[in-house]
Coordinates of C-alpha atoms and ligand atoms in Angstrom, one line a residue:
M1 CA -67.6 12.4 69.3
K2 CA -66.6 10.5 72.3
F3 CA -62.9 8.8 72.7
K4 CA -62.3 6.4 75.3
T5 CA -58.5 7.5 75.6
P6 CA -58.7 11.5 74.9
I7 CA -57.1 12.2 72.2
L8 CA -54.2 15.1 73.4
P9 CA -53.0 18.5 71.2
G10 CA -49.5 16.7 71.1
R11 CA -51.1 13.2 70.3
L12 CA -53.5 14.3 67.5
A13 CA -50.7 16.5 66.1
A14 CA -48.2 13.1 65.9
L15 CA -51.3 11.3 64.6
L16 CA -52.1 14.3 61.8
L17 CA -48.3 14.0 61.0
A18 CA -47.9 10.5 60.3
L19 CA -50.9 10.8 58.0
L20 CA -49.2 13.1 56.0
P21 CA -46.8 11.6 53.0
V22 CA -43.0 12.2 54.2
A23 CA -41.8 14.6 51.5
S24 CA -44.4 17.2 52.3
R25 CA -43.7 17.7 55.8
G26 CA -40.6 19.8 55.4
A27 CA -39.7 18.2 58.8
G28 CA -36.3 20.5 59.1
Q29 CA -34.6 18.8 56.0
L30 CA -32.5 20.8 53.2
N31 CA -32.0 18.5 50.1
L32 CA -28.8 20.9 48.4
F33 CA -27.8 20.2 45.0
G34 CA -24.6 22.0 44.4
W35 CA -21.5 22.3 42.5
S36 CA -18.4 19.8 44.1
E37 CA -15.5 22.0 45.8
Y38 CA -17.7 24.8 46.6
V39 CA -19.4 24.8 49.7
P40 CA -17.5 24.3 52.4
Q41 CA -18.7 21.6 54.9
P42 CA -18.3 24.0 57.9
V43 CA -21.0 26.3 56.5
L44 CA -23.5 23.6 56.0
E45 CA -22.7 22.0 59.6
G46 CA -22.8 25.8 60.9
F47 CA -25.9 26.4 59.2
T48 CA -27.9 22.9 61.0
R49 CA -26.2 23.8 64.4
E50 CA -28.1 27.1 64.8
T51 CA -31.2 25.8 62.7
G52 CA -31.8 22.2 63.5
I53 CA -32.0 21.8 59.9
K54 CA -30.5 18.7 58.3
V55 CA -29.0 19.1 55.1
N56 CA -28.6 16.7 52.7
F57 CA -25.9 17.2 50.6
E58 CA -25.3 16.0 46.6
T59 CA -22.8 17.5 44.4
Y60 CA -22.3 17.9 40.3
S61 CA -19.9 18.6 38.0
S62 CA -21.4 20.6 35.5
N63 CA -24.6 22.4 34.7
E64 CA -25.2 20.1 32.2
E65 CA -25.2 17.0 35.0
M66 CA -27.4 19.1 37.6
L67 CA -30.3 19.6 35.0
A68 CA -30.3 16.3 34.0
K69 CA -30.6 15.0 37.1
L70 CA -32.9 17.5 38.8
V71 CA -35.6 17.0 35.5
A72 CA -35.1 13.6 36.2
G73 CA -35.3 13.7 39.8
G74 CA -39.0 15.0 40.4
G75 CA -38.9 17.4 43.3
R76 CA -35.8 15.7 44.9
Y77 CA -33.7 19.2 45.4
D78 CA -34.5 22.4 47.4
L79 CA -31.5 24.5 46.4
V80 CA -29.6 24.1 43.2
Q81 CA -26.4 26.4 42.1
P82 CA -26.7 27.0 38.6
S83 CA -24.3 29.0 36.5
D84 CA -26.3 32.6 35.7
Y85 CA -26.7 31.5 31.8
T86 CA -28.4 27.6 33.2
A87 CA -30.3 29.7 35.9
E88 CA -31.5 31.6 32.6
A89 CA -32.4 28.8 30.8
M90 CA -34.2 27.1 34.1
I91 CA -36.5 30.8 34.3
R92 CA -37.3 30.2 31.0
R93 CA -38.1 26.4 31.3
K94 CA -40.1 27.5 34.2
L95 CA -37.7 25.1 36.2
L96 CA -37.3 27.7 39.3
Q97 CA -40.0 29.1 41.5
P98 CA -40.4 32.8 42.5
L99 CA -38.0 34.0 45.4
D100 CA -39.3 35.2 49.2
R101 CA -37.6 37.6 49.2
A102 CA -38.8 39.6 52.5
R103 CA -37.1 36.4 54.0
L104 CA -33.7 37.2 52.5
T105 CA -32.8 40.0 54.9
G106 CA -29.2 39.9 53.7
L107 CA -29.6 40.6 50.2
G108 CA -28.4 44.1 50.9
N109 CA -24.7 42.9 51.6
L110 CA -24.6 42.2 48.0
A111 CA -22.4 44.6 46.0
P112 CA -24.6 46.5 43.4
E113 CA -23.1 44.9 40.6
F114 CA -23.7 41.1 40.8
T115 CA -27.8 42.2 41.2
G116 CA -30.1 42.8 38.3
R117 CA -28.0 40.8 35.7
A118 CA -28.9 39.7 32.3
H119 CA -29.9 36.4 33.7
D120 CA -33.0 37.2 36.2
P121 CA -32.8 41.4 36.0
E122 CA -34.9 41.5 39.0
G123 CA -33.5 39.2 41.1
R124 CA -36.5 37.0 41.6
Y125 CA -35.5 33.5 41.2
T126 CA -31.8 33.8 42.0
V127 CA -29.4 34.8 45.1
P128 CA -26.0 35.0 43.9
Y129 CA -23.1 32.5 45.2
M130 CA -20.1 33.4 44.4
S131 CA -18.3 34.6 41.2
G132 CA -15.5 34.3 39.5
S133 CA -13.6 33.4 36.0
V134 CA -12.5 30.7 33.7
G135 CA -8.7 30.9 33.1
I136 CA -5.1 30.2 32.1
V137 CA -2.8 28.6 34.8
V138 CA 0.6 28.3 34.5
N139 CA 3.3 26.0 36.2
T140 CA 5.9 29.1 35.7
E141 CA 8.6 26.6 36.9
K142 CA 8.3 24.2 33.9
V143 CA 6.9 26.4 31.1
K144 CA 9.5 28.9 30.3
T145 CA 7.5 30.1 26.9
P146 CA 5.4 33.3 27.5
V147 CA 1.6 32.2 27.5
R148 CA -0.9 34.8 26.6
G149 CA -4.0 33.2 25.3
Y150 CA -5.9 30.1 24.6
R151 CA -3.6 29.2 21.7
D152 CA -0.3 29.5 23.5
V153 CA -1.9 26.8 25.8
F154 CA -2.9 24.4 23.1
Q155 CA 0.5 23.7 21.5
A156 CA 2.3 21.0 20.8
A157 CA 4.7 21.6 23.2
H158 CA 2.5 21.0 25.9
R159 CA 1.3 17.6 24.5
D160 CA -0.4 15.9 27.5
R161 CA 1.0 18.4 30.2
I162 CA -2.7 20.2 30.3
V163 CA -5.6 20.0 32.5
V164 CA -8.8 21.6 31.5
V165 CA -12.0 21.8 33.4
N166 CA -14.5 18.8 32.2
D167 CA -17.3 21.5 30.6
S168 CA -18.4 21.4 26.6
R169 CA -19.6 25.2 26.9
E170 CA -16.3 26.3 28.7
L171 CA -14.4 24.2 25.6
V172 CA -16.0 25.5 22.8
S173 CA -16.1 29.2 24.2
W174 CA -12.1 28.9 24.2
A175 CA -12.0 27.6 20.5
L176 CA -14.9 30.7 19.7
Y177 CA -12.7 33.2 21.3
A178 CA -9.5 32.0 19.6
L179 CA -11.7 32.5 16.3
G180 CA -13.4 35.7 17.4
Q181 CA -16.1 34.2 17.3
P182 CA -18.9 35.7 19.6
V183 CA -19.9 32.7 22.6
N184 CA -23.6 34.1 22.9
T185 CA -24.7 33.5 19.5
V186 CA -23.8 29.9 18.7
D187 CA -25.0 27.9 15.4
P188 CA -24.4 24.8 13.5
A189 CA -22.1 27.3 11.3
S190 CA -20.0 28.7 13.7
L191 CA -19.7 25.0 15.5
A192 CA -18.3 23.6 12.2
R193 CA -15.7 26.5 12.3
V194 CA -14.6 25.3 15.9
R195 CA -14.8 22.0 15.0
P196 CA -10.9 21.4 13.5
L197 CA -9.7 23.5 15.9
L198 CA -11.2 22.1 18.9
A199 CA -10.3 18.3 17.6
E200 CA -6.9 19.3 17.9
W201 CA -6.9 20.6 21.2
I202 CA -8.9 17.9 22.6
K203 CA -5.8 15.6 21.4
L204 CA -3.2 17.6 23.3
V205 CA -5.2 17.9 26.8
K206 CA -3.6 14.8 29.2
V207 CA -6.4 15.3 32.2
F208 CA -10.0 16.4 32.0
D209 CA -11.6 17.3 35.0
S210 CA -13.8 20.0 36.6
D211 CA -13.9 18.6 40.6
S212 CA -10.4 19.4 41.0
P213 CA -8.3 20.9 38.4
K214 CA -5.9 22.1 40.8
T215 CA -4.5 18.4 41.9
A216 CA -3.1 17.4 38.8
L217 CA -0.8 20.4 38.4
L218 CA 0.1 20.5 42.4
N219 CA 1.3 16.5 41.3
G220 CA 3.3 17.9 38.5
D221 CA 1.4 15.7 36.1
V222 CA 0.4 18.4 34.1
D223 CA 2.4 22.1 33.8
L224 CA -0.6 24.4 32.5
G225 CA -4.1 24.3 31.7
V226 CA -7.7 25.9 31.7
V227 CA -9.2 26.0 35.0
W228 CA -11.6 27.6 37.2
S229 CA -10.3 31.0 38.8
G230 CA -10.9 29.6 42.6
E231 CA -8.9 26.4 41.5
A232 CA -6.2 28.9 40.4
A233 CA -6.5 30.9 44.0
L234 CA -5.4 27.9 45.3
L235 CA -2.5 26.5 43.6
W236 CA -1.0 30.5 43.9
R237 CA -1.9 30.1 47.8
E238 CA -0.1 26.9 47.8
N239 CA 3.2 28.1 45.6
R240 CA 3.1 31.3 44.2
K241 CA 5.1 29.9 41.0
F242 CA 1.0 28.6 39.7
Q243 CA 0.2 32.0 37.5
Y244 CA -3.0 32.8 36.8
L245 CA -3.7 34.8 33.6
L246 CA -6.9 35.8 31.6
P247 CA -6.5 34.7 28.1
A248 CA -6.3 37.7 25.9
E249 CA -8.9 37.0 23.1
G250 CA -11.6 37.0 25.9
A251 CA -12.8 35.0 29.1
H252 CA -15.9 33.8 30.7
Q253 CA -17.0 35.5 33.6
F254 CA -19.6 33.4 35.7
V255 CA -22.3 33.8 38.6
D256 CA -23.1 30.9 40.4
V257 CA -26.1 31.5 41.9
L258 CA -28.7 29.4 44.3
A259 CA -32.5 28.7 43.2
I260 CA -35.2 27.0 44.4
P261 CA -36.5 24.1 41.5
A262 CA -40.2 24.4 40.9
G263 CA -41.1 21.3 42.7
A264 CA -39.2 21.8 45.9
R265 CA -40.8 20.4 49.0
N266 CA -38.6 22.6 51.6
V267 CA -39.0 26.0 50.6
A268 CA -38.8 27.4 54.0
E269 CA -35.9 25.6 54.7
A270 CA -34.3 26.6 51.1
H271 CA -34.6 30.6 52.0
R272 CA -33.1 29.9 55.6
F273 CA -30.4 28.4 54.1
M274 CA -30.0 31.3 51.2
D275 CA -30.1 33.6 54.1
Y276 CA -27.5 32.3 55.8
I277 CA -24.8 32.3 53.1
L278 CA -25.7 36.0 52.6
R279 CA -24.4 36.6 55.9
P280 CA -20.8 38.4 55.5
E281 CA -19.1 35.8 58.0
V282 CA -20.6 33.1 56.8
S283 CA -19.8 34.4 52.8
R284 CA -16.4 35.2 54.5
Q285 CA -16.1 31.2 55.3
I286 CA -16.8 30.1 51.6
S287 CA -13.9 32.5 50.3
A288 CA -11.9 30.9 52.6
A289 CA -12.0 27.3 51.7
F290 CA -12.9 28.7 47.6
P291 CA -11.1 31.4 47.0
Y292 CA -13.4 32.5 44.4
T293 CA -14.6 36.5 43.4
N294 CA -17.2 37.1 46.5
P295 CA -20.2 39.1 45.4
N296 CA -20.8 39.8 48.7
A297 CA -19.6 43.4 49.6
A298 CA -20.1 43.1 53.5
A299 CA -18.2 39.6 53.4
R300 CA -15.2 41.0 51.1
R301 CA -14.7 43.9 53.8
L302 CA -13.9 41.0 56.3
L303 CA -11.4 39.4 53.9
S304 CA -7.7 39.9 54.4
P305 CA -5.3 42.1 52.2
D306 CA -3.5 38.8 51.3
E307 CA -7.2 37.0 50.2
L308 CA -7.8 40.2 48.2
A309 CA -4.2 40.6 46.5
N310 CA -4.9 37.1 45.1
P311 CA -4.7 37.9 41.3
A312 CA -6.7 34.7 40.5
S313 CA -9.9 35.6 42.8
Y314 CA -9.6 39.0 42.2
P315 CA -7.6 39.3 38.4
S316 CA -7.8 42.4 37.3
G317 CA -7.6 43.7 33.8
G318 CA -9.0 40.7 31.3
K319 CA -11.8 40.8 28.5
L320 CA -14.3 39.3 31.0
E321 CA -18.0 38.3 29.5
S322 CA -20.8 36.8 30.6
F323 CA -22.0 33.4 29.3
R324 CA -25.8 34.0 28.0
D325 CA -28.5 31.0 27.7
I326 CA -27.9 29.9 24.2
G327 CA -31.4 27.2 23.8
R328 CA -31.1 24.4 21.9
A329 CA -27.4 24.8 20.4
A330 CA -26.6 23.8 24.3
A331 CA -27.7 20.3 23.1
D332 CA -25.2 20.7 20.1
I333 CA -22.1 21.7 21.8
D334 CA -22.3 18.9 23.9
R335 CA -22.9 16.9 21.3
L336 CA -19.7 18.3 19.8
V337 CA -17.5 17.9 22.7
T338 CA -19.0 13.9 23.5
D339 CA -17.8 13.2 19.6
L340 CA -14.3 14.9 19.6
K341 CA -13.4 13.1 22.6
S342 CA -14.0 9.9 21.9
A343 CA -12.0 10.5 18.5
K344 CA -9.6 11.6 20.5
Ligands
N2P1 C1 -16.7 24.8 41.9 C2 -16.8 25.2 40.2 C3 -17.0 26.3 40.1 C4 -18.1 26.6 39.1 N1 -15.6 23.6 42.4 C5 -18.1 27.2 37.9 N2 -19.3 27.8 37.6

């Protein structure tokens, strides 16, 4: 075949590229869907500066919100950040794709206690991002009575002075702990037992906020709450009057991970981002902005003594427990909490 204007290799490539649907090109883009207040902007910028990969960043405030948008979005996201128990459910539902571990050169930086966990025993699908707990934070200038557990928080004396994360599974688990019930075998009977207690508790809450529960405490709108440990760590850094404690009845320890959805298009970019996050100096930046429990042992060695001494980031003692995938009961929990909130 002869062309009047010879097609040069460069032009041929451009022509072929123009024929490809935009979405399948994978041309240096990464669609990241992560928790709010968790991924520092400078980390995203550093990644783009180094790789040329543009990051489109969208945020969510709960695992349930992420799942709903992911399932509705049809391949819109390349990288998501579920909690361990949600990753477990996603693996089971085939919503994640296996990772190419050869491309993750920094895996060896992770502390062994954060790898090989129940949600993904061989680390085939997930890479730990940050860990943390959900505990009680108290403004000790305002609350003078001792607070040790959930029942001390949800007291009539604290009506309208309480902030909690807006998270159904968390809320229900606090009531389960208070009743001495298991948090990982949830069924209609245990939910029926929880219902009256949780109904009372929900009436006492002033602010439900998963994005930035620290704000209501900082503003003085509330005096105590049950929040993500990283939020409590930021409060402690601001003012030592904000004290964090792990509830005596038991508390949730989460490991939030990075994972690639089954329908993702920019898979190479997603791996590059994960590997970037695994670098000690990058992971350390995440800890500086959002002081959760860093699962990266090499990054932890770069933290200052002050950062490591923050009792919310690195609590000692406490009865910590992982959440597991509870299957269909998750939807029942959501319905229960929505119900109780609307009756508030
Ligand atoms: C960050 C939310 C912490 C994640 N804003 C809780 N799993």
